[in-house]
Each structure stands twice: as C-alpha cells, then as structure tokens.
C-alpha positions in Angstrom: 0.0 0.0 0.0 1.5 3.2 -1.0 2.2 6.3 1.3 -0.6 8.3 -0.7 -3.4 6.2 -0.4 -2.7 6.6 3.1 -2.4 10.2 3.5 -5.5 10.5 0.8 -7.7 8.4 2.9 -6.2 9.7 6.0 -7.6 13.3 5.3 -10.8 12.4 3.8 -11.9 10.0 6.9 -11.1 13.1 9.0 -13.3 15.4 7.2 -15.8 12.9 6.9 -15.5 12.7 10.7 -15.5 16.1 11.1 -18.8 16.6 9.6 -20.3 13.5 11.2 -19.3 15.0 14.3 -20.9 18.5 13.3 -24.1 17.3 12.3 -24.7 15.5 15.5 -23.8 18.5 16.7 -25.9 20.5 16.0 -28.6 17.8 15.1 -32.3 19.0 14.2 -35.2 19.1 17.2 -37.9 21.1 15.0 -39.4 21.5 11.8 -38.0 25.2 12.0 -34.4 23.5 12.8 -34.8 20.7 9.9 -35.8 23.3 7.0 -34.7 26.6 8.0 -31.8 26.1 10.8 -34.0 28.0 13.3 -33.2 31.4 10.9 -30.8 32.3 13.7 -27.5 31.7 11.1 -25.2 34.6 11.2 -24.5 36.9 7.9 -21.1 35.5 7.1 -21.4 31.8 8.1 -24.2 32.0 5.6 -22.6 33.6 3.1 -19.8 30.7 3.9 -22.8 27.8 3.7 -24.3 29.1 0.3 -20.4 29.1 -1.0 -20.2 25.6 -0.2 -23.8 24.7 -1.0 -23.0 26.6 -4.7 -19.7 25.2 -5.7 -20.7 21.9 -6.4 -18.3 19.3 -7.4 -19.0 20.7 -11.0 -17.2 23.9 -9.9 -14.7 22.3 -7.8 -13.4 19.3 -10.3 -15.1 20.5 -13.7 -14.9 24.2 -13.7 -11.0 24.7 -14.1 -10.9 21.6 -16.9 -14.1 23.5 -19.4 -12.3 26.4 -19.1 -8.8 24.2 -20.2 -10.9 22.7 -23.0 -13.0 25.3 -24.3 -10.7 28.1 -23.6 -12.4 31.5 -24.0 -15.8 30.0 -24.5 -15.8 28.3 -21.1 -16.2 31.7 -19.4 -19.5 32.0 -19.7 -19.8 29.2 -16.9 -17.7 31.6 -14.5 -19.5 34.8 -15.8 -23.0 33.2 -15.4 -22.8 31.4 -12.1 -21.6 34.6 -10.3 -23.4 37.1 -12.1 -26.6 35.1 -11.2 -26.3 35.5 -7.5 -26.2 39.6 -7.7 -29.7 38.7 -9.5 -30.6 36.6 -6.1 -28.8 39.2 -3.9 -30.8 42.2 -5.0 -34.2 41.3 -7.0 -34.9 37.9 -5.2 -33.3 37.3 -1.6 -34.2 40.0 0.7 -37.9 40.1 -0.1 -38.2 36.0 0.2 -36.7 36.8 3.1 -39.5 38.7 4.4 -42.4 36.4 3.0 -41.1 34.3 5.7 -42.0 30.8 4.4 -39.7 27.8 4.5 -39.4 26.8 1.1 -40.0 28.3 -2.5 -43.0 26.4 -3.5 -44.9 27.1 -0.6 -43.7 30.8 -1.6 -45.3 30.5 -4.6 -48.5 28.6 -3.7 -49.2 31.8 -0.5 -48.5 34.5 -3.3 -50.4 33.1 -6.2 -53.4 31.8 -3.7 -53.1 28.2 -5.6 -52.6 25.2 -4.3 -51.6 23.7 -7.6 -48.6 25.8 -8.5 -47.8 24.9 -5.3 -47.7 21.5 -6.4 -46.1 22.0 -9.8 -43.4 24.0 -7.9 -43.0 21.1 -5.8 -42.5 19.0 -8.5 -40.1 21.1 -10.2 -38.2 21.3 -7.4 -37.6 17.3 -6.9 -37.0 16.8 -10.7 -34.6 19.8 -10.8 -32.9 18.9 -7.3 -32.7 15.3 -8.3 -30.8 16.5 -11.9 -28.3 18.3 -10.5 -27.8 15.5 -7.6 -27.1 13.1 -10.0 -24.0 15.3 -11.1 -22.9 15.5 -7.7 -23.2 11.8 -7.1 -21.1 10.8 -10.0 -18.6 13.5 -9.2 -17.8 12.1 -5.7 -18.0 8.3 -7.6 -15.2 9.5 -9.7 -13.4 11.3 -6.7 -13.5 8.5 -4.3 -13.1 5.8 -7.1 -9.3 7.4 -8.1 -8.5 7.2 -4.5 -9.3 4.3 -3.4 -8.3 2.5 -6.8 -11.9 1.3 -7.1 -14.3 1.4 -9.6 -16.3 4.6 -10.2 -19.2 2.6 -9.3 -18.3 2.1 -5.8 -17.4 5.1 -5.0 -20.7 6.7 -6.1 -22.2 3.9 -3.3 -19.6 5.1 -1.0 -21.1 9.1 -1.2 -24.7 7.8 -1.3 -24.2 6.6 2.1 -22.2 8.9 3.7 -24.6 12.0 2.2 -28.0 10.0 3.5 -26.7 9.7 7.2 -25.8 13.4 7.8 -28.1 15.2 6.1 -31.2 13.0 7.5 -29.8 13.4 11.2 -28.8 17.5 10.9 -31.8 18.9 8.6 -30.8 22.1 7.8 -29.2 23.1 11.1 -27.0 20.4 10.9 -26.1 20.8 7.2 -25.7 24.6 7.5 -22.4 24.2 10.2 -21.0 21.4 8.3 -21.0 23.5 4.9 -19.2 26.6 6.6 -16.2 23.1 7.6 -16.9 22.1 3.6 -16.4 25.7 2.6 -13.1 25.6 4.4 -12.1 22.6 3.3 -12.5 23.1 -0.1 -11.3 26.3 -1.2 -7.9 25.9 1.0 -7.5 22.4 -1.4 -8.5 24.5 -4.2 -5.8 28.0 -3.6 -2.8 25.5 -2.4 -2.1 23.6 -5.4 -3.0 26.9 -7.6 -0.8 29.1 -5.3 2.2 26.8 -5.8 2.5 26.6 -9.5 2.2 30.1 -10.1 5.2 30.2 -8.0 6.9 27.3 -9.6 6.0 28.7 -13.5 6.2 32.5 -12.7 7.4 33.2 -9.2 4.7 35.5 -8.1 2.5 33.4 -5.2 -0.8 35.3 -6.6 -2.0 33.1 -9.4 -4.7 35.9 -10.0 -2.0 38.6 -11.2 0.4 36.2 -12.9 -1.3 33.7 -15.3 -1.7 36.4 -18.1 2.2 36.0 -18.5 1.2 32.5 -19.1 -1.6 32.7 -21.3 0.9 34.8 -23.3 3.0 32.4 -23.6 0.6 29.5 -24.5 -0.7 31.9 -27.4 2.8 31.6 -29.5 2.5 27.8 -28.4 -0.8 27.4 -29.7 0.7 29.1 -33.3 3.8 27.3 -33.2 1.6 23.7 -33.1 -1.4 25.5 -35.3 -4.0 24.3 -33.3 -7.4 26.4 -32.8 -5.9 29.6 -30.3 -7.1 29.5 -26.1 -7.7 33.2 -26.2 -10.1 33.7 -29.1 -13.4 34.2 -28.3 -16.4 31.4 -29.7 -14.0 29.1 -31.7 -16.2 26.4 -29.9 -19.8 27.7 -30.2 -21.4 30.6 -31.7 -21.8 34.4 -30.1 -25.4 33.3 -29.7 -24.6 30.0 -27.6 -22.2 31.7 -25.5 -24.8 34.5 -24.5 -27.6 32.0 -24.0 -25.8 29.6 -21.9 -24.4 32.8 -19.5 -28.1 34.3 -19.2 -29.6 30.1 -18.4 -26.6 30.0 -15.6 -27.8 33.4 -14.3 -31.4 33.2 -14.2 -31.4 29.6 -13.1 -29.0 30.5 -10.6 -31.6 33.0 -9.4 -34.2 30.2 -9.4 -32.2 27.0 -7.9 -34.8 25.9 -4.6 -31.7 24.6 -2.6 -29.8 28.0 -3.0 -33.1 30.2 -2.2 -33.6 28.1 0.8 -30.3 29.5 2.2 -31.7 32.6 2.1 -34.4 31.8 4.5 -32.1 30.8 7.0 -30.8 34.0 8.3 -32.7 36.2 10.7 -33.8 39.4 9.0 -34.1 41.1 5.1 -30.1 42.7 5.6 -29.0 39.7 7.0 -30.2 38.2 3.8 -28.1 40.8 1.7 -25.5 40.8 3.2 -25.6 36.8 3.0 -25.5 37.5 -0.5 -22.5 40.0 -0.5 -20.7 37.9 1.7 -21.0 34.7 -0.6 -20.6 36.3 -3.7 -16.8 37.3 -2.2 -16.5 33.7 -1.2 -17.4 32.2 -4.4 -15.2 34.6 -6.5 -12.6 33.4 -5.0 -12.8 29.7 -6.2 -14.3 31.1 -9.3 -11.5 33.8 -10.2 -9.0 30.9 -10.1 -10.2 28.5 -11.9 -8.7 30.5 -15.3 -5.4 30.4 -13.6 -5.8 26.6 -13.2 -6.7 26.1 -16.7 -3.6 28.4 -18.0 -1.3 26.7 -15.8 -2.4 22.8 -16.6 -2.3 23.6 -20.5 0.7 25.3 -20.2 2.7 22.3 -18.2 1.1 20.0 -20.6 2.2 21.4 -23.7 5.7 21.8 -22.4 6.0 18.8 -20.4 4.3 16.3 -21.2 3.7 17.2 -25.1 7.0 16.1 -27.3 8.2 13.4 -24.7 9.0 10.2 -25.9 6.1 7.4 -25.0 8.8 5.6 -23.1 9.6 8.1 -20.2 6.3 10.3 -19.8 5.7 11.6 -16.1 4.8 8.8 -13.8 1.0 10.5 -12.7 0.1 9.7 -16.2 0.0 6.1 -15.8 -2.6 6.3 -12.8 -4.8 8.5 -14.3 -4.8 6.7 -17.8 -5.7 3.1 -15.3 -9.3 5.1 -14.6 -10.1 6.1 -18.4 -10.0 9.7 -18.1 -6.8 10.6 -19.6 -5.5 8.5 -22.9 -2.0 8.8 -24.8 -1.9 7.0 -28.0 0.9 7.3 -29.9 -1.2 7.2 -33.7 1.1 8.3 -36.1 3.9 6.1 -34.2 6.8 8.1 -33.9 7.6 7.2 -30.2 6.6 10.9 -29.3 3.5 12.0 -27.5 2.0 15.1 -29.7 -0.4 17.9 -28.3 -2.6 16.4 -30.4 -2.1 12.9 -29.5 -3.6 13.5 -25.5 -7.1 13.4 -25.0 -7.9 14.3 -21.7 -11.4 15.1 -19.5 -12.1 18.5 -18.1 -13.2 16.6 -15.3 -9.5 15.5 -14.5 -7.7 18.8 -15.1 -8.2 20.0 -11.0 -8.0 16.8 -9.6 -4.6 15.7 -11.2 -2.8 19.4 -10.8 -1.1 18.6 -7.8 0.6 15.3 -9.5 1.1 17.4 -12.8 3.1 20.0 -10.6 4.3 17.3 -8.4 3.5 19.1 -5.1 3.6 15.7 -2.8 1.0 13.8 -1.1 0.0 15.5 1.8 -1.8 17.8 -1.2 -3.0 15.7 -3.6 -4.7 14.2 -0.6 -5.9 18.0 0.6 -7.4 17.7 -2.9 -9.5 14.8 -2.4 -10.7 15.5 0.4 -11.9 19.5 -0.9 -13.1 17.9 -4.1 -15.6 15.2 -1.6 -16.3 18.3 0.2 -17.4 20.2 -2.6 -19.9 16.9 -4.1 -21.2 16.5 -0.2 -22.0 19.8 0.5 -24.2 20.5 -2.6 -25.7 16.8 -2.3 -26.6 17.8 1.1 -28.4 21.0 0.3 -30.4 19.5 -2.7 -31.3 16.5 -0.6 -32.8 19.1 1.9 -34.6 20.7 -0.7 -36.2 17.7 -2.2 -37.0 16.3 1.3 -38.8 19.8 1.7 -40.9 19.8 -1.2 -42.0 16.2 -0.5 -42.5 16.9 3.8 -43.7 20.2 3.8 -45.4 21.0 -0.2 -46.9 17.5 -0.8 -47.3 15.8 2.2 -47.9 18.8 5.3 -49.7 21.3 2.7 -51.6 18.9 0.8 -52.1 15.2 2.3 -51.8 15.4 6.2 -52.5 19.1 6.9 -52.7 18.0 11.0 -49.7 15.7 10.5 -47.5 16.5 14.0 -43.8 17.9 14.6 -42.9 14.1 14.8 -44.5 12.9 11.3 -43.2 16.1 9.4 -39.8 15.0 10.6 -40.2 11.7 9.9 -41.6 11.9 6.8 -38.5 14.5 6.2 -35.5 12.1 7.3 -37.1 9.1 5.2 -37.9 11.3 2.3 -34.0 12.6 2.1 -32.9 8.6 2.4 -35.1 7.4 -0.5 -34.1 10.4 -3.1 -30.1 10.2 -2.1 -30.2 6.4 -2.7 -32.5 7.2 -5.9 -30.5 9.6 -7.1 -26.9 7.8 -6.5 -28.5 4.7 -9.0 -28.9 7.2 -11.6 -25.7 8.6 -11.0 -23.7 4.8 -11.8 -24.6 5.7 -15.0 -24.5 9.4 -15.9 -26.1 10.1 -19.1 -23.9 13.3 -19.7 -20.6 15.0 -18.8 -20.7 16.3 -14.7 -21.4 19.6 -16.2 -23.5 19.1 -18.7 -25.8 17.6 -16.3 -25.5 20.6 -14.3 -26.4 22.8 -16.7 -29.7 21.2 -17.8 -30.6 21.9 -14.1 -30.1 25.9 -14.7 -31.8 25.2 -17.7 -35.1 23.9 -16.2 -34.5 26.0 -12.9 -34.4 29.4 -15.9 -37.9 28.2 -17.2 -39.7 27.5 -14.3 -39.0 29.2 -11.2 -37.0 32.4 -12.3 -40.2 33.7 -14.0 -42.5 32.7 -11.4 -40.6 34.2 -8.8 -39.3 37.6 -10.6 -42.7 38.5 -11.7 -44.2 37.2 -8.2 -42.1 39.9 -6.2 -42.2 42.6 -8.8 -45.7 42.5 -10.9 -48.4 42.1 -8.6 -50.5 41.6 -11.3 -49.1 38.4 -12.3 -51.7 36.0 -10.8 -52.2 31.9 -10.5 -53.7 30.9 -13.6 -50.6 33.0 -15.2 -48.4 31.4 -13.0 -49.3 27.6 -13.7 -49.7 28.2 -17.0 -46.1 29.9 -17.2 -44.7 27.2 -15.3 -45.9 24.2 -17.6 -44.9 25.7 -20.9 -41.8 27.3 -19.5 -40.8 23.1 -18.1 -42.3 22.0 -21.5 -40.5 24.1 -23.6 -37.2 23.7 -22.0 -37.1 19.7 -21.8 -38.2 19.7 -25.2 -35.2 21.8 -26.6 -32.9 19.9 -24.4 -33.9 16.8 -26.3 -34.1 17.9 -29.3 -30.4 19.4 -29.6 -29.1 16.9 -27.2 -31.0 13.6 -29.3 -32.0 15.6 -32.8 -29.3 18.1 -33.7 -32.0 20.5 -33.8 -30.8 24.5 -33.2 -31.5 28.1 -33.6 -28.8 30.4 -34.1 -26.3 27.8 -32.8 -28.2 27.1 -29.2 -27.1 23.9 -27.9 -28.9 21.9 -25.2 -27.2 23.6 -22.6 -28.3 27.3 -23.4 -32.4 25.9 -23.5 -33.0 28.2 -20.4 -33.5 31.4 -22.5 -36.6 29.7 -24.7 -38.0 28.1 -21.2 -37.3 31.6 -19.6 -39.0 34.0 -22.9 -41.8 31.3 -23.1 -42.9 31.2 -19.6 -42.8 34.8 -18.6 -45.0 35.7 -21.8 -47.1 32.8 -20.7 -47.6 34.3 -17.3 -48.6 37.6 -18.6 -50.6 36.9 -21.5 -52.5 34.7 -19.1 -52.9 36.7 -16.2 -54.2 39.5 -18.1 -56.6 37.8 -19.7 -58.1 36.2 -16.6 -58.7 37.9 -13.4 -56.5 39.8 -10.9 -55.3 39.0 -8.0 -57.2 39.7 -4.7 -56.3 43.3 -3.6 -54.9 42.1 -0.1 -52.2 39.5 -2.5 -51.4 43.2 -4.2 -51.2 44.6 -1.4 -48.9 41.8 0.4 -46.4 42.3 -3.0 -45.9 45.3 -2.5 -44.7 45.1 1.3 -42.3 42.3 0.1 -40.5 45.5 -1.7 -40.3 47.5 1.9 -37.4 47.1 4.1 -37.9 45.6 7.5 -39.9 48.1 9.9 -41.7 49.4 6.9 -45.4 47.6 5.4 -47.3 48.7 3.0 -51.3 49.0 3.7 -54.4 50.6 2.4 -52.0 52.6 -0.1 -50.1 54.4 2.4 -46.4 53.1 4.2 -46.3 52.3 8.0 -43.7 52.0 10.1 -44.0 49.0 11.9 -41.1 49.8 14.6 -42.8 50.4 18.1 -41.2 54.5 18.5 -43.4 55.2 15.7 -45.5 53.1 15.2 -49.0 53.6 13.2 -47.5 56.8 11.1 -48.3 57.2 8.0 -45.2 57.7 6.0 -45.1 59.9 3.1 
C-alpha cells in the first residue's frame, strides 16, 4: 500500500469525521431547525454555507478543466454562475426573506393563492434537485473511485451513504455548520495547489496577477503547433450559444430551490443581503481561479508532457490513464506523444494538478478531500430541498395538513434517504458529462422558477392561472429543446442543449402575462402583500399608504 493512499484516505476520513461530528452536533429538534436552521445563522457563516452549498463538485473538479478545454468560451460558466447570484442578492433574496416561508413552492402557492402551483413548484423542485444530484453523485463516484483504486461505481455507493446519514440526522441546522467546515475545506484544497504553481512557473505566489504572463505564452505555443488559439473568443460555439448559456446559468441561478432556501435561513431582510455580498466574495474566490488553473495545466502540458518520448512520460500519467479519463496513444507512431495525440477530460484537469506540478501527497490528498467536500455539501443542500418539497409542499400542505412535529420530521429524514439512494443509482450511470448535467438543471430552474418568482415579487399583477400556466410551458418548452439538440441536432442560431433556459425563460414569462391579463387579478390584499415584500424591515405597506411597523413610531403614515 503506497504512502498516498494513506495520507488521501487519512484526510478524507477526517473530514468525513469532522462533519459527522458536526451534524450530530448540531442535530435538528424542529421542523424550524430541519428546514430553516432556526433562521438564527449569522451573515457571514451564511454567506460561507451558500459558498459551499454553490460550488458543487462541478465547480470544484469541472470548472478549471471546461475552461482548459474550451478556452475563451468556457467563461460563460464563470461569468454566469456569479453574475446570477447579484440577481438573487438584490431582486430575489431580501424580499423571500421577508415572506417568511420555509421553502420556494410554498412561496409561490401563499403568493399566487393556488394550491396547484404549489404543487407543480413542488414537482419542479424534486425533478430539478434530483438533476443536479445526480451530477454530484457521479462526481464524488469519480473522486472517491481514483482514490481508493476502485471502480467509479463504488465510490458513487460510498457518497450515497455517507450523504443519507448526515443530512437525514442534521436537517438544515445540521447541514448549514457542516457547509461553513466544507467551505473551508475546499477552497484551502483548491488555492494551495494553484498558489504553488504560479510560483513554480512565474514566481509570483498570486496566481490571480500572474497567469496572463502565461496565457501569453501559451498563445505563440498554440501558433507554433497550429491548433485552434485558447484566447479567441467562440472558436467552440457561436456568439449566440455563449450569451444564451451565461443568461440560463444566471437566471437559473436565481431560481435553484436549494440556493433560495439559504436565504431563509438568516434572521432578518439585511441579514439576507449581506448573505449574499458575503457569498458572492467567497465564491469569487474559487471562481477567479479557476482560469489560472486552466492556464497553468495547459501550459505544463504542452511543455512537459507534449514532445516526450512514450517511453519516459511523467509517472501521474500512468494512474490516471488506469481510470479512463486521460489516454496517450501514440497514432502516427513516432515514439513521441504530440499535443494532439492527448485526450484528456475536463473533469480530470483539478483533480490531477497537484501530480502534474508534483506538489507531494500530503496535497494531492488535501485535494480529495476539498473535491468530496465540494460533491457533499451540494448533495446535502439538494437532498434538503427535495425532502422539503415532499414533507412540507406535498405531504404537510396537501395530504396530512394536521400531521405533528414528529410525522413532518419523519416523513423529512425518510424522504432525504429514499431520493439520495435514488438519485446515486442514476448517477452509476451518468447520461452526460458532470457539467453538462449541471447545466440542464439551470436550464429547467431558468424556465420554471426564475419567471415565477421575478414577476411574483415585482408585478403584482401576475396572478395563478398566469403562474401555472407559465410554469408548464416554461418546463415544456425547456425539456423539449434539451432533447431535441441533445437527441435531434435540432438548433437556432447555434443554441445547444445547454443554453435551453433562455426559450424556457421567454416562453414562460410571456405565458404568465398573456394569461394573467386575460383572466382575473389577483385579490387586492395579495397586491397589497407584494408590494410590502418590496419595503425594508420596519416598513409595510397597507391601504395605499407606508407604515412603520417599529414600536417609537408606530401607526404613522409615511409619506
């Protein structure tokens, strides 16, 4: 047994200790505990949660490698995944926030009066949750399967497991403290590695400042070898794919149920905000590297790697080639490994950096344990959010309306057991790349909830009819573009399966307003109730007139 497996499975049994020890910690009591984390979670230990509950194992293992691949055009990932939570922070969060519900559907069913968009919101929520698990599951297969030299397989049963046990004992309370450990975890795995090779290629420790040197560099590379140039802009897709797939990662960003849920957790409307603030700089962090990861990898590739004899080619290669993600044939036979000769998977390029650069054991196995931090964290918060929609939308709201605190929690630990093993059979056999998958979740998050929930806190008009009516086409509309560019090769303008959100997104919010002006509107206390959403805390909105609601000045009009 070699000293790596060792140190590798050294670190990740003490994480996964850690958070075991965390979430019987701080293990749920009350329904308010299991869905909200008693909405007593301080600003910045929320912002740290969402950071953890956002980068998913996609951002964390597959960000770093689309950007590697796709060069330029992989971007739009980065640019649409942050831009959509200043969406959430400013138009979305804070008024949620002061609805004061537990989860999004029953948001939508109190604000549109109807109990079946509650339902359909409930649905969406376990069929988009349940997507974007299955990416998560196969990432922590592929994570725990190169570590423990088993198949991929296994190591999906492995997180299936280990997911199921904490996130049915903590609820959200519990799973809430063991993201702000996950947070840690993983972005001190992901800046180490990063940190190092900036100062082994450029000696400057701040990968953010020096990997444009680099990128220089790889540009007379890429002309010396003639192959299609890193830095110019939609070699892969067209202008029209790249802007559709950034605006699908924004506005489903803004519509994702298990990152809105955060949201609720906090104690007041700033709180919320500044949740938001506080995230964003959290995120940017692991997001504003993953270019300098990409630069640096290619680069050590092309120059290391590239134009060595088949014979002597760096020792990490062999272990990596053993689990099928990284292949070096020789085709033309020369007995020299050309640029064009590798064919490797984005979903390799972060995990096999700290071989590449050769930075030791202790942080390869750092690595693996931030990458199964990253997959766990997200597979916790989606679990939460599917066991919601099925405790507190179907069963509480709809089946058992005098079901007890004991039955609710019951039905919400069994429900989160069912959908992780569920979704970790799906995920033993992917049917896309990790994020691929991951996009298709935007995509239907874009169509369904984003318009419902933009046009719920800022058109009071928009009424339930509208809203069920939006949802369906906006669901229909999206699944059916995703198969038919994904199955058909069918496009406009270049659009690709993974840009869909924008038709879902146009389609449902003309639905909803088409619809709901043509039937009739909404009570005037439902207006009314909108427009308080939009006041800060101590402020509602009544009878067409502003009151303070703090007890100084209480019951004064304010003009």
């Amino acid at each position: 047994m070699d000293s790596q497996f060792l140190v590798s499975l050294v670190m990740i049994l003490a994480t996964f200790g850690l958070y075991i020890g965390i979430a019987f910690y701080n293990m749920a009591r009350q329904t308010s505990d299991f869905y909200v984390a008693g909405r007593n979670v301080p600003a910045v230990f929320n912002g740290m949660a969402i950071g953890a509950d956002w980068m998913s194992a996609a951002s964390f293992i597959g960000m770093a490698g689309t950007v590697m691949l796709l060069g330029y055009d992989g971007l739009a990932y980065i640019m649409g995944w942050t831009g959509g939570y200043l969406l959430l922070t400013f138009l979305l969060a804070p008024q949620l926030r002061k609805s004061g519900r537990y989860t999004v559907p029953e948001f939508i069913g109190d604000r549109y009066n109807s109990s079946t968009a509650r339902l359909i919101a409930a649905v969406a929520t376990i069929i988009i949750s349940f997507t974007y698990s299955i990416g998560q599951l196969s990432g922590s297969g592929v994570v725990i399967g190169r570590l423990l030299e088993v198949p991929t397989a296994v190591g999906t049963i492995i997180g299936v497991v280990l997911i199921a046990f904490y996130s049915a004992l903590g609820g959200m309370k519990g799973i809430t403290w063991t993201q702000v450990a996950q947070y840690l975890v993983l972005i001190i795995a992901y800046l180490i590695p990063v940190i190092f090779m900036s100062l082994q290629l450029t000696s400057n420790p701040l990968p953010w400042l020096s990997y444009g040197q680099i990128v220089g560099e790889l540009q007379q590379l890429d002309q010396q070898l003639g192959v299609s140039e890193y830095v110019v802009p939609f070699t892969e897709a067209t202008k029209w794919q790249f802007l559709a797939l950034m605006f699908t990662l924004m506005a489903g960003t803004a519509g994702l149920p298990h990152v809105i849920v955060r949201f609720y957790t906090v104690s007041t409307m700033k709180a919320a905000r500044w949740s938001g603030a506080w995230a964003l700089l959290f995120i940017g962090l692991l997001y504003l590297s993953a270019p300098a990861y990409a630069a640096f990898s290619r680069f050590i590739l092309m120059t290391q790697v590239a134009g060595s004899s088949i014979a002597d080619l760096p020792a990490w290669t062999a272990s990596w080639v053993n689990t099928g993600s990284l292949s070096v044939a020789d085709t033309n036979g020369d007995g020299i490994l050309q640029w064009e000769e590798i064919v490797i998977s984005n979903d390799i390029v972060v995990m096999a950096t700290p071989e590449i650069a050769n930075l030791g054991v202790f942080v390869i196995g750092l690595m693996a344990a931030g990458a199964m931090a990253a997959a766990l964290s997200t597979a916790g918060g989606l679990m939460i959010a599917i066991s919601a929609a099925l405790s507190q939308d179907i069963y509480y709201r709809s089946i058992n309306p005098k079901a007890t605190e004991r039955q609710r929690l019951l039905v919400g630990r069994s429900s989160i057991i069912i959908a992780t093993v569920a979704a970790g059979i799906v995920a033993l056999d992917p049917p896309g790349a990790i994020t691929q998958i991951v996009a298709w979740a935007f995509a239907l998050a874009s169509g369904t909830f984003f318009p419902a929930l933009i046009l719920g806190v800022w058109w009071r008009r928009a009424n339930g009819p509208g809203v069920i009516a939006g949802m369906l086409v906006g669901l229909t509309v999206t699944l059916a573009y995703i198969f038919a560019a994904k199955f058909g090769g069918f496009t406009i303008l270049g659009i690709i399966d993974t840009g869909a959100g924008v038709f879902g997104a146009t389609a449902a919010i003309l639905t909803i307003i088409i619809v709901s002006l043509v039937t009739k509107p909404p009570s005037k206390e439902t207006q009314e109730e909108v427009l308080d959403l939009r006041y800060p805390e101590g402020m509602t909105y009544k009878d067409g007139e502003v009151w303070r609601t703090d007890p100084v000045k209480a019951n004064r009009p304010e003009h």
